[in-house]
Coordinates of C-alpha atoms (C1' of nucleotides) in Angstrom, one line a residue:
Chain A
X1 CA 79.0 73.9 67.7
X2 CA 75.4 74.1 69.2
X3 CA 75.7 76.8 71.7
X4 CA 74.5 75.3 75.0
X5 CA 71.5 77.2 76.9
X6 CA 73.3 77.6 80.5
X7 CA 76.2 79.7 81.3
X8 CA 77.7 77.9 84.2
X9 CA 77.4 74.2 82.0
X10 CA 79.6 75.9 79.4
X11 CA 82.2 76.5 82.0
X12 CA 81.7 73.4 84.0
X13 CA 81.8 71.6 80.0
X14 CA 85.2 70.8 80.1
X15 CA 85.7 69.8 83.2
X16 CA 83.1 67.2 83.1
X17 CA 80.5 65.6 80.9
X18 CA 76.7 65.7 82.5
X19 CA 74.1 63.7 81.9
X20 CA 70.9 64.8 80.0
X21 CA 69.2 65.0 83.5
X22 CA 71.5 67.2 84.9
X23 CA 71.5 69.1 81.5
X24 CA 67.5 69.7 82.0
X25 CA 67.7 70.3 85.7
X26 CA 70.1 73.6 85.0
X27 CA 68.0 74.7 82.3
X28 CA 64.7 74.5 83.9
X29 CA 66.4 76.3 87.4
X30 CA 67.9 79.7 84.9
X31 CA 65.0 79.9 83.3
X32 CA 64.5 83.5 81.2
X33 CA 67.6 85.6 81.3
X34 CA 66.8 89.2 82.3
X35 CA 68.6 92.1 80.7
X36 CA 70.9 94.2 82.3
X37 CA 72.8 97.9 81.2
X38 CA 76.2 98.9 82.2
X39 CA 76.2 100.2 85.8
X40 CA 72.8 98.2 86.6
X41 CA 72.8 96.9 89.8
X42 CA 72.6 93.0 89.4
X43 CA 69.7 92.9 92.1
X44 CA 67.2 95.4 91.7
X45 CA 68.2 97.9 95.1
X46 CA 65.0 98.3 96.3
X47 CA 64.2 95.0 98.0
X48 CA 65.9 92.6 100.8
X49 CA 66.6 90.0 97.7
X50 CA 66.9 86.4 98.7
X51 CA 68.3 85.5 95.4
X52 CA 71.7 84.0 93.1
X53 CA 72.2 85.0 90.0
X54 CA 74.2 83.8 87.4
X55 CA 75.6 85.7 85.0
X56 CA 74.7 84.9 81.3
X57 CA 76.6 87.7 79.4
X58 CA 79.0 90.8 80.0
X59 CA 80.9 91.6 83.0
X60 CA 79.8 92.4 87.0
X61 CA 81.9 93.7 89.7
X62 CA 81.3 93.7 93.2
X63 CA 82.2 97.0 95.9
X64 CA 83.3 97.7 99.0
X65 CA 83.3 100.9 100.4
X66 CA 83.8 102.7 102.9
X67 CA 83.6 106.4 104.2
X68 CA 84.2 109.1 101.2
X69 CA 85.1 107.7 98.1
X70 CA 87.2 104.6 99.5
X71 CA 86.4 102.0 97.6
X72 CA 87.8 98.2 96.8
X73 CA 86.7 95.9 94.1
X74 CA 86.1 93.0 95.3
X75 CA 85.1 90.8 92.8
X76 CA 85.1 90.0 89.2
X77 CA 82.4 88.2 87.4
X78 CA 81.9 87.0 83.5
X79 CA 79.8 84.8 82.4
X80 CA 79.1 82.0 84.0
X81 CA 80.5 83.1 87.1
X82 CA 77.4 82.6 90.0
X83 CA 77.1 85.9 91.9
X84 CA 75.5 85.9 95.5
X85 CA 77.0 83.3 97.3
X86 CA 78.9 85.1 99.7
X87 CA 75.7 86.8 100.8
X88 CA 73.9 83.4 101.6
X89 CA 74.1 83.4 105.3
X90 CA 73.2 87.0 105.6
X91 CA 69.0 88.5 105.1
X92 CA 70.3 91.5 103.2
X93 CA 73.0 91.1 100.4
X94 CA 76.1 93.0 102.3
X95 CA 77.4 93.3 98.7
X96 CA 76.9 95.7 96.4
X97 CA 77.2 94.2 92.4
X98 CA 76.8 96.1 89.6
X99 CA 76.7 95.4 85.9
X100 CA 80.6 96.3 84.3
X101 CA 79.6 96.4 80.9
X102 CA 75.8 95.6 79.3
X103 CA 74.6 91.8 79.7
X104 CA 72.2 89.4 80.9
X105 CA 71.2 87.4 84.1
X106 CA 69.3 85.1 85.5
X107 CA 68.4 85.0 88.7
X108 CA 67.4 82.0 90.8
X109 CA 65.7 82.1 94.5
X110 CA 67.5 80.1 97.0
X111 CA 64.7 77.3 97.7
X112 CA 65.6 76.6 93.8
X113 CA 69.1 76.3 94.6
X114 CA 68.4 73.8 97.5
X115 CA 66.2 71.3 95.4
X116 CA 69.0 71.1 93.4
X117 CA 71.7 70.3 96.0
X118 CA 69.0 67.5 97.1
X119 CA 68.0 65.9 93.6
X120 CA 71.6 66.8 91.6
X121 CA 74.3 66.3 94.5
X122 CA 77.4 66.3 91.8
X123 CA 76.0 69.8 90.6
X124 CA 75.7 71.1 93.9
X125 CA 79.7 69.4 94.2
X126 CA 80.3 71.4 91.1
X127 CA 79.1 74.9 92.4
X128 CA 80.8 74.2 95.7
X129 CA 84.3 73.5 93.5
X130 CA 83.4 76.4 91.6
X131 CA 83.4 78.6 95.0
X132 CA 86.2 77.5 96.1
X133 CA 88.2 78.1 92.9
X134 CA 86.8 81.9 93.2
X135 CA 88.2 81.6 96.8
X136 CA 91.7 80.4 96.0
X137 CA 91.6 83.1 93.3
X138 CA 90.9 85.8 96.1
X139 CA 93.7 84.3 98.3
X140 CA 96.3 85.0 95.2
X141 CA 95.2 88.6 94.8
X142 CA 95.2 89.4 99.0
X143 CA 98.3 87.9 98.7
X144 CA 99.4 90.4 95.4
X145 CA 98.1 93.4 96.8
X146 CA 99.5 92.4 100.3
X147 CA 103.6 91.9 98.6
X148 CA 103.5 92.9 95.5
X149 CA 105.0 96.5 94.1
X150 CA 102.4 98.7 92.2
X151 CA 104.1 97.0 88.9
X152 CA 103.5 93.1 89.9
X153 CA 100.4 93.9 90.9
X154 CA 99.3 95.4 88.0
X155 CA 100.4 92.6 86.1
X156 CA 99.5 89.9 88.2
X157 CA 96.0 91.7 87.7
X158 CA 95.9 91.2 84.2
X159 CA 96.7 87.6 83.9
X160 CA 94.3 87.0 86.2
X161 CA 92.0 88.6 84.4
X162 CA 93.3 86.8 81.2
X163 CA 93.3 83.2 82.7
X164 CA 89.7 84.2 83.7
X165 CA 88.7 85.2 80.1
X166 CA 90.2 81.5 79.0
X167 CA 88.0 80.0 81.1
X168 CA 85.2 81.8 79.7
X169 CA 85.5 82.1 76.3
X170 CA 87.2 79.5 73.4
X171 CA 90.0 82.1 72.5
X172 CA 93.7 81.5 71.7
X173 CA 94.4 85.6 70.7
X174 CA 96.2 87.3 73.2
X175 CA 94.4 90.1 73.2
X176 CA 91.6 90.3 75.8
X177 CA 88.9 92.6 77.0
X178 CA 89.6 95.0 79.8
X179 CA 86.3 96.7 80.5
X180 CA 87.8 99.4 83.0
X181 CA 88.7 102.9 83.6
X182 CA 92.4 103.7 84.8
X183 CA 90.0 104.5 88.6
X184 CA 88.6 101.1 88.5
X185 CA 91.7 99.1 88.0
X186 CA 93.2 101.4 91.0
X187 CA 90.2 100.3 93.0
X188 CA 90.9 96.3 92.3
X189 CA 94.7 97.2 92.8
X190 CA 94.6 99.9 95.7
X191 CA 96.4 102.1 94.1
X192 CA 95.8 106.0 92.9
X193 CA 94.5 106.0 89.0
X194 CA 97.2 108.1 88.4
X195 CA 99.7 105.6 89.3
X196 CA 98.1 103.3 87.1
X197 CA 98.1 105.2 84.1
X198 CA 101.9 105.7 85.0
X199 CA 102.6 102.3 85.0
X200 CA 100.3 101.5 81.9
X201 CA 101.7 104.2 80.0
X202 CA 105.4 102.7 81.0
X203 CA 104.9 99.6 80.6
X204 CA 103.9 100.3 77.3
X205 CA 106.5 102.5 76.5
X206 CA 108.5 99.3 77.1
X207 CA 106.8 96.9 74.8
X208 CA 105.6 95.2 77.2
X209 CA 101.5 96.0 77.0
X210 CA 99.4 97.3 74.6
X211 CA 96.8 98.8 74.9
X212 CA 94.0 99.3 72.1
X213 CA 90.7 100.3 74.2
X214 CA 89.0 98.2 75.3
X215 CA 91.3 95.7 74.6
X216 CA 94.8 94.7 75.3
X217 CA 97.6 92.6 74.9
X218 CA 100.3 91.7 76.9
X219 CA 103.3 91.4 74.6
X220 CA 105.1 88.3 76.7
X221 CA 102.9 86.6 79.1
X222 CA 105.0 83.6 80.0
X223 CA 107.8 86.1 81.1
X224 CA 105.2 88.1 83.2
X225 CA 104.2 84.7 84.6
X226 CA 107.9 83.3 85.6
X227 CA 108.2 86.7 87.0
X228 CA 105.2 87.1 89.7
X229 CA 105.4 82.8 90.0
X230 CA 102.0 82.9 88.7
X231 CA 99.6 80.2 89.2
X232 CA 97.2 79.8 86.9
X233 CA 94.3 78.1 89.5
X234 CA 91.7 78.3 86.7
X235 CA 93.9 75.7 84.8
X236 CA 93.7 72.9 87.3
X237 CA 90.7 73.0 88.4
X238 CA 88.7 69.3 89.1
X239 CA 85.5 68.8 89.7
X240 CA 85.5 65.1 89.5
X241 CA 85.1 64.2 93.0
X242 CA 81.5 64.1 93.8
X243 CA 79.8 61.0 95.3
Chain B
X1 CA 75.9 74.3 130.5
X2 CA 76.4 70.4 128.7
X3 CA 79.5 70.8 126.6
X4 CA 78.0 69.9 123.0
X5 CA 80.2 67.6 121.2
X6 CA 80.6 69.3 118.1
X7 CA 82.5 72.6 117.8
X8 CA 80.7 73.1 114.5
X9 CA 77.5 72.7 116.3
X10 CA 78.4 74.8 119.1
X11 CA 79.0 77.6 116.6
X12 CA 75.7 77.1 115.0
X13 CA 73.9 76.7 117.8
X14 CA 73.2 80.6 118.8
X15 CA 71.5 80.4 115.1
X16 CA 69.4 78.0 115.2
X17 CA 67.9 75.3 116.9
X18 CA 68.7 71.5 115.7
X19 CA 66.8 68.4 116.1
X20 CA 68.7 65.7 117.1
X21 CA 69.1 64.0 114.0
X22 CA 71.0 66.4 112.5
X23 CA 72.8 66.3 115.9
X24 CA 73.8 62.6 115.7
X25 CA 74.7 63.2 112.2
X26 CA 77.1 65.7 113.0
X27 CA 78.7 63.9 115.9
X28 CA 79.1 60.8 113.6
X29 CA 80.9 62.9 110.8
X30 CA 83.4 64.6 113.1
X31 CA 84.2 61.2 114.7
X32 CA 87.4 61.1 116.8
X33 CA 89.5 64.5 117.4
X34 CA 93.2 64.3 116.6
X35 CA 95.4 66.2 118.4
X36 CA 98.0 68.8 116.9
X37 CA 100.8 71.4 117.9
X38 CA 101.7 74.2 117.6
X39 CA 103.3 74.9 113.9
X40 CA 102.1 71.3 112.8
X41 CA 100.1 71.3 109.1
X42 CA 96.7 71.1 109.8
X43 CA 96.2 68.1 107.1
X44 CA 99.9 65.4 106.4
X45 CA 101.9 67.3 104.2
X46 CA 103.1 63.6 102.7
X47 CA 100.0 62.8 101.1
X48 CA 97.9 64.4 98.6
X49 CA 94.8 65.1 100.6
X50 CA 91.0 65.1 99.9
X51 CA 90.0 66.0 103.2
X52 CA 88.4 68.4 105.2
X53 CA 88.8 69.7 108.4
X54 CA 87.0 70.6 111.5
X55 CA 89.0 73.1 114.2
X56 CA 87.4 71.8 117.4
X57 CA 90.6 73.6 119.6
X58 CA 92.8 76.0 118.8
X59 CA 94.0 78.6 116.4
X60 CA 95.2 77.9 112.4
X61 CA 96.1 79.9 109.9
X62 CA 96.7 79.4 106.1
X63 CA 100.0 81.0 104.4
X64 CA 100.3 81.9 100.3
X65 CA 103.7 82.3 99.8
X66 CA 106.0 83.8 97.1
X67 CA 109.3 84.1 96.2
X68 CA 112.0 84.7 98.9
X69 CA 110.3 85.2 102.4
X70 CA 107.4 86.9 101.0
X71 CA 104.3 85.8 103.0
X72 CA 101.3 86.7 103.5
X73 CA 98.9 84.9 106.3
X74 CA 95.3 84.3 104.1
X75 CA 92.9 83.1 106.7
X76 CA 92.5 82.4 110.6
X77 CA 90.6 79.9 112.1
X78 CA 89.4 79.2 115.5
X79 CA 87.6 76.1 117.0
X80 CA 84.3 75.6 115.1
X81 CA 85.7 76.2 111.8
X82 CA 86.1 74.3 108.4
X83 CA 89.3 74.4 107.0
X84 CA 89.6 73.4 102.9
X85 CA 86.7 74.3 101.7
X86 CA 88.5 76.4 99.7
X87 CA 90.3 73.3 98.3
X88 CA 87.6 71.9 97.1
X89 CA 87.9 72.1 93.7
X90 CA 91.1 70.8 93.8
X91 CA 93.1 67.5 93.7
X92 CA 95.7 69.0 95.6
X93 CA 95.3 71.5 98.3
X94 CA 96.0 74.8 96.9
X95 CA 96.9 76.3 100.7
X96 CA 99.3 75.4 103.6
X97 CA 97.5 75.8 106.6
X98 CA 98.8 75.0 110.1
X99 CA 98.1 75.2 113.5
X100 CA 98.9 78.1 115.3
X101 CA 99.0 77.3 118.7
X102 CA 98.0 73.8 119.7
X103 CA 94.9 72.2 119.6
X104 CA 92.6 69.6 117.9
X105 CA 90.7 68.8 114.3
X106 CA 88.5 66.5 112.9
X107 CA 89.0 65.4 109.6
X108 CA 86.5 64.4 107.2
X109 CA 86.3 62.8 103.9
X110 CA 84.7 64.6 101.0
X111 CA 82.5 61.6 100.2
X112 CA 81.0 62.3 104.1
X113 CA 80.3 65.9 103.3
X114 CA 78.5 64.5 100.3
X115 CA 76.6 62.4 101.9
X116 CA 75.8 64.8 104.2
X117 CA 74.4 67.1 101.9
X118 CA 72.1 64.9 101.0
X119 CA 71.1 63.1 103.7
X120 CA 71.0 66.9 105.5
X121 CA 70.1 70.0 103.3
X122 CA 69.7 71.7 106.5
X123 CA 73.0 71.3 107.9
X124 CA 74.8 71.5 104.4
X125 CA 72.5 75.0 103.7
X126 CA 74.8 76.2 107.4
X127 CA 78.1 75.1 105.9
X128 CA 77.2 77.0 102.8
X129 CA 76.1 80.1 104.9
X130 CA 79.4 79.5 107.2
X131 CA 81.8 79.8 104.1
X132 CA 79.6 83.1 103.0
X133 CA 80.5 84.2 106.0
X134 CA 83.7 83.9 105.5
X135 CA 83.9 85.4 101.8
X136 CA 82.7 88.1 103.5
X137 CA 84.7 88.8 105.9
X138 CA 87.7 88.5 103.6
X139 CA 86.1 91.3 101.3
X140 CA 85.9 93.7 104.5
X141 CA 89.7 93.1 104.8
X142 CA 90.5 93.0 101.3
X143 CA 89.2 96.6 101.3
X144 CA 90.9 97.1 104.7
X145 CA 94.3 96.3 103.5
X146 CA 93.5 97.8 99.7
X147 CA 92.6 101.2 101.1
X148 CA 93.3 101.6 104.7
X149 CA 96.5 103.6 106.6
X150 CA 98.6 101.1 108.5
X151 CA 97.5 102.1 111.4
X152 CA 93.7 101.8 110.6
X153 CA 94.5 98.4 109.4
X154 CA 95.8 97.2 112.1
X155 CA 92.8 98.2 114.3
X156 CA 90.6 96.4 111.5
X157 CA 92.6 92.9 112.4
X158 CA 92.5 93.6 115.7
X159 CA 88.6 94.2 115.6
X160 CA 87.6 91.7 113.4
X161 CA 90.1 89.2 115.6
X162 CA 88.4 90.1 118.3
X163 CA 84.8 89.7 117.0
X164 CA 85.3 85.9 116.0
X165 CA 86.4 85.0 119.0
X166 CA 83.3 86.3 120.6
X167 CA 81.3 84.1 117.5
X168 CA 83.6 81.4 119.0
X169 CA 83.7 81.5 123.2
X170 CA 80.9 83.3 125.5
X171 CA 83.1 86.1 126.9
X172 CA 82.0 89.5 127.5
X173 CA 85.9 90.7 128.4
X174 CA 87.2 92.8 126.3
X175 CA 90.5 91.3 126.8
X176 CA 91.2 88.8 124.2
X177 CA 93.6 86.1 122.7
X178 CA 96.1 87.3 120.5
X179 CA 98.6 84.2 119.5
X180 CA 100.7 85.9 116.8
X181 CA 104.2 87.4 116.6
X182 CA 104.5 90.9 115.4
X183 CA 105.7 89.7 112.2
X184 CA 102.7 87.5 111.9
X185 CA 100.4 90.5 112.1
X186 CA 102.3 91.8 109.5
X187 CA 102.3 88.8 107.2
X188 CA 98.5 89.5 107.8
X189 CA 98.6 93.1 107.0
X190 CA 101.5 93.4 104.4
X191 CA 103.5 95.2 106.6
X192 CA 106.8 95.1 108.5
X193 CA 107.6 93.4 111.4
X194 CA 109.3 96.7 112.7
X195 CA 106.7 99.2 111.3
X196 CA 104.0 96.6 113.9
X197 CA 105.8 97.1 116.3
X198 CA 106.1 100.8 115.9
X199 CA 102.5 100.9 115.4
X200 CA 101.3 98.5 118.8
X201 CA 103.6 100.7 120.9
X202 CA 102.2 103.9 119.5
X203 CA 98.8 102.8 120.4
X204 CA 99.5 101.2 123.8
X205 CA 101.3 104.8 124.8
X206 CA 98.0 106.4 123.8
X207 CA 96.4 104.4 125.8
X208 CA 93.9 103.3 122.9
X209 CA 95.7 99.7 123.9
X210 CA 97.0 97.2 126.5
X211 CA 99.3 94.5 125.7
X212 CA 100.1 91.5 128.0
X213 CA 101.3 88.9 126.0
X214 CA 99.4 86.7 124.8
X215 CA 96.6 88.6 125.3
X216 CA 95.3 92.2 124.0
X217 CA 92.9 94.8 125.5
X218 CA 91.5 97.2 122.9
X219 CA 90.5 99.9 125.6
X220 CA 87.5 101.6 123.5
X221 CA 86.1 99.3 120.9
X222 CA 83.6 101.1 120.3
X223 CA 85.3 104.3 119.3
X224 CA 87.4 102.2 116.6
X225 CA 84.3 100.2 114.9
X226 CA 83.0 104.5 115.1
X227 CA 86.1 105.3 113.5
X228 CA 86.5 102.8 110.7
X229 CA 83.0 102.1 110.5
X230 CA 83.4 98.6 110.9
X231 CA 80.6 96.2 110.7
X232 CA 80.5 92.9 112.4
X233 CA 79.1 89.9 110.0
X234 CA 79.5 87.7 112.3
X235 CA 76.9 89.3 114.5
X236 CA 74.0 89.4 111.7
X237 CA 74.5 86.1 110.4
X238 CA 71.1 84.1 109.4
X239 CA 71.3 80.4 108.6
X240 CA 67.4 79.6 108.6
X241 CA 66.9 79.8 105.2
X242 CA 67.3 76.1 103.9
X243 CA 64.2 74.7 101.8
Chain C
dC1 C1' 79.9 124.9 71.9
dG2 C1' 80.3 123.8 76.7
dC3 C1' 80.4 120.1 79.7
dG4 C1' 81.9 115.9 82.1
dG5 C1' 84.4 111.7 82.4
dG6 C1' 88.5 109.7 81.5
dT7 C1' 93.6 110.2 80.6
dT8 C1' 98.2 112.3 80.8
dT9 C1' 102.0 114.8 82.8
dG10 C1' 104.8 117.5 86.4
dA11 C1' 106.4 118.7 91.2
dG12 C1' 106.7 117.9 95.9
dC13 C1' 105.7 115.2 99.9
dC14 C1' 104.8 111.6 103.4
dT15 C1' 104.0 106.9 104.8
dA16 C1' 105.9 102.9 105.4
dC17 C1' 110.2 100.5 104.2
dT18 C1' 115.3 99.3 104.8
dC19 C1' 119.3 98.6 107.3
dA20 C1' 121.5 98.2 111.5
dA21 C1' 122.1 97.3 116.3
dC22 C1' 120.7 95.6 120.7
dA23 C1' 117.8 93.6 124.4
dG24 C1' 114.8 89.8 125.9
dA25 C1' 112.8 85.6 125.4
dT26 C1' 113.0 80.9 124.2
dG27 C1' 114.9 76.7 123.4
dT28 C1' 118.5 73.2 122.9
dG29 C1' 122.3 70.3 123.8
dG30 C1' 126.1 69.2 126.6
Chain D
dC1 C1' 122.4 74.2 134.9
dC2 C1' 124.9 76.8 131.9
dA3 C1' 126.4 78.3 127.2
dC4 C1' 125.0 79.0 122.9
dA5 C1' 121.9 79.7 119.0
dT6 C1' 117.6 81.4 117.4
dC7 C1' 113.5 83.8 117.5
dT8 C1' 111.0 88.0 119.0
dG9 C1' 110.7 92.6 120.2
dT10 C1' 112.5 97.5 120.4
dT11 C1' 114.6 101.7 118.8
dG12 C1' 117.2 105.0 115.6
dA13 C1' 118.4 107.1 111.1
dG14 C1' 117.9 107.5 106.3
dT15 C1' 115.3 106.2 101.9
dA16 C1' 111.9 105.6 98.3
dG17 C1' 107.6 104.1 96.3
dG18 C1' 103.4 105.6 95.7
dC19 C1' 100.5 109.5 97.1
dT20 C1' 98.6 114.5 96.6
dC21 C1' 97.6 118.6 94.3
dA22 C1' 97.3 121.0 90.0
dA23 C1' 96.6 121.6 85.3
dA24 C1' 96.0 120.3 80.6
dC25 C1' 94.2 117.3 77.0
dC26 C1' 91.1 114.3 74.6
dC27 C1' 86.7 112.7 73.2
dG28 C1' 81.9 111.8 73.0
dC29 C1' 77.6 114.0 73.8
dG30 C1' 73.8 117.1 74.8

DNA sequence: CGCGGGTTTGAGCCTACTCAACAGATGTGG
DNA sequence: CCACATCTGTTGAGTAGGCTCAAACCCGCG
């Protein structure tokens, strides 16, 4: 299969079929992808940054945090996933991203992003589906981390992060990548990185995980699923609807 | 003052300054208001739905739901703002939203935002900066509710409450609309009903509060934002950057 | 070899929950 | 207009889930 240039037509590739204009259009506007280590930020710190990027390769995170070492994860990205656009109507990006694992970005100013909501309307239909998926997704997890125990959470966590992987990546294994320390998942979860290495370690302990750094597997998904009523938003997503 | 005809509008206005096509455009798209009460879904619950919505009175809020009586309250909206955006990518909307106290909407088709977008980069470059906006604001209470005591949480909603109403209505009294039942607050929280309570009566017997139903006095803002360094995005938002 | 980041385990504690009961509103139908 | 049902608010007593503190272990790395 040819490997296609852009990240976010790989994703939006089976959801629709474009036309070689549109093609052209979304390679021209991600031009050269720009390298990125582990812990990078995604925006270089320095300077007020007016710019999107979307990520080609690896895994980003975003942060909130507040006095001491409080601190939430906010977001998840892989690749494809467009990161910026929840800093558009603001001069200084009020989020901090960094890179999760090594990878590459490209980065895109927002003029560029306007010409091609004016001369490509159905992509500019598709990013706006594709923000709204991401906000559905965050709805679900306030929701988790509002209700849930330390347990559902934790698992509704990982699916999420699973269905999020199958949109990414063609892969039918069940095991997936989990590029995080014990702290981190605490910080997406709000819970203490001990407690999460309890719950790990137990839920391993009763078959139901395992764990192989960095990967893991989650021995019965469709149980873990009926269990927390999980909705797998990635599944259904449509993007069909542009004029 | 002239009342402007759009409640979208109005909201923008204290960003920027619109020539009057963009005016007219907007006051053809919202077209007629219909009116709604209080508990009413914001969009017929009978018919799969592509619309979207404009707030132009009143409060709504959208509920995720799980098993049992589980619920936790996702989003509030107040006259000026768009409700299903986050449904976008969706056949079916993904959220029950409804109004919480009565009031008014506009609906809109998705093939009228389209055309919008085209026809007005400008005004669709303020819808994307308006659902940033929002994005954001959910982070700051993800990490609110991920991180905070209950007590500090509560004095987040309370804050950030208080700061979209001032985005919403010219008022400089620190008294402010509060239409939720103590078990709402928790539904927006993940807490009790009861531990609310404890928590509002606490405060008010410290003084820090006063409570006349349906309204709220937080006594010295200030010391709160101080105390869980909050930051108001609403206040710094910046919409001029469309091509 | 020492060092630091991540993981693992134990013991004790506190925050926020549960259950229960009642008082006040609010609303509804006769 | 009252009687009844329901929703909301208030308070008390007891419980437990997830936290804190502390210490060890593992592993890669300089």
């Amino acid at each position: 299969m040819k490997q296609l240039n852009s990240a976010f037509l790989t994703r939006l590739n089976r959801h629709v079929t474009l036309d070689s204009a549109e093609r052209d259009a979304m390679h021209r506007l991600e031009g050269t992808a720009e390298p990125r280590s582990k812990r990078d930020p995604v925006f270089a710190a320095d300077r007020p940054d007016d710019r999107i990027a979307i990520l080609r390769s690896g895994w980003a995170a975003s942060r909130v945090r507040s006095a001491g070492d409080q601190t939430t994860i906010t977001q998840i990205y892989m690749a494809g996933d467009l990161i910026g656009l929840s800093d558009l109507g603001f001069r200084l990006p009020q989020h901090e991203t960094t890179m999760q694992t090594d990878g590459t970005v490209n980065l895109l100013s927002r003029a560029e992003l306007c010409d091609l909501g004016q001369s490509h309307p159905r992509l500019f239909a598709m990013l706006l589906s594709q923000s709204s998926l991401d906000a559905t997704a965050m709805n679900d997890r306030l929701h988790a981390i509002t209700r849930f125990s330390a347990e559902d959470r934790l698992m509704h966590f990982l699916l999420s992060i699973k269905s999020k992987t199958e949109q990414t990546t063609e892969q039918t294994s069940d095991r997936f990548p989990l590029p995080f320390s014990q702290k981190e998942i605490g910080d997406a979860l709000g819970l203490t990185d001990i407690y999460v290495n309890r719950l790990l370690r137990g839920l391993q302990k009763a078959g139901q995980l395992v764990l192989s750094r960095p990967y893991i597997r989650i021995t019965d998904r469709a149980a873990w699923e009926e269990r927390l009523n999980f909705k797998d938003r990635y599944a259904c997503l449509d993007v069909n609807w542009a004029c």
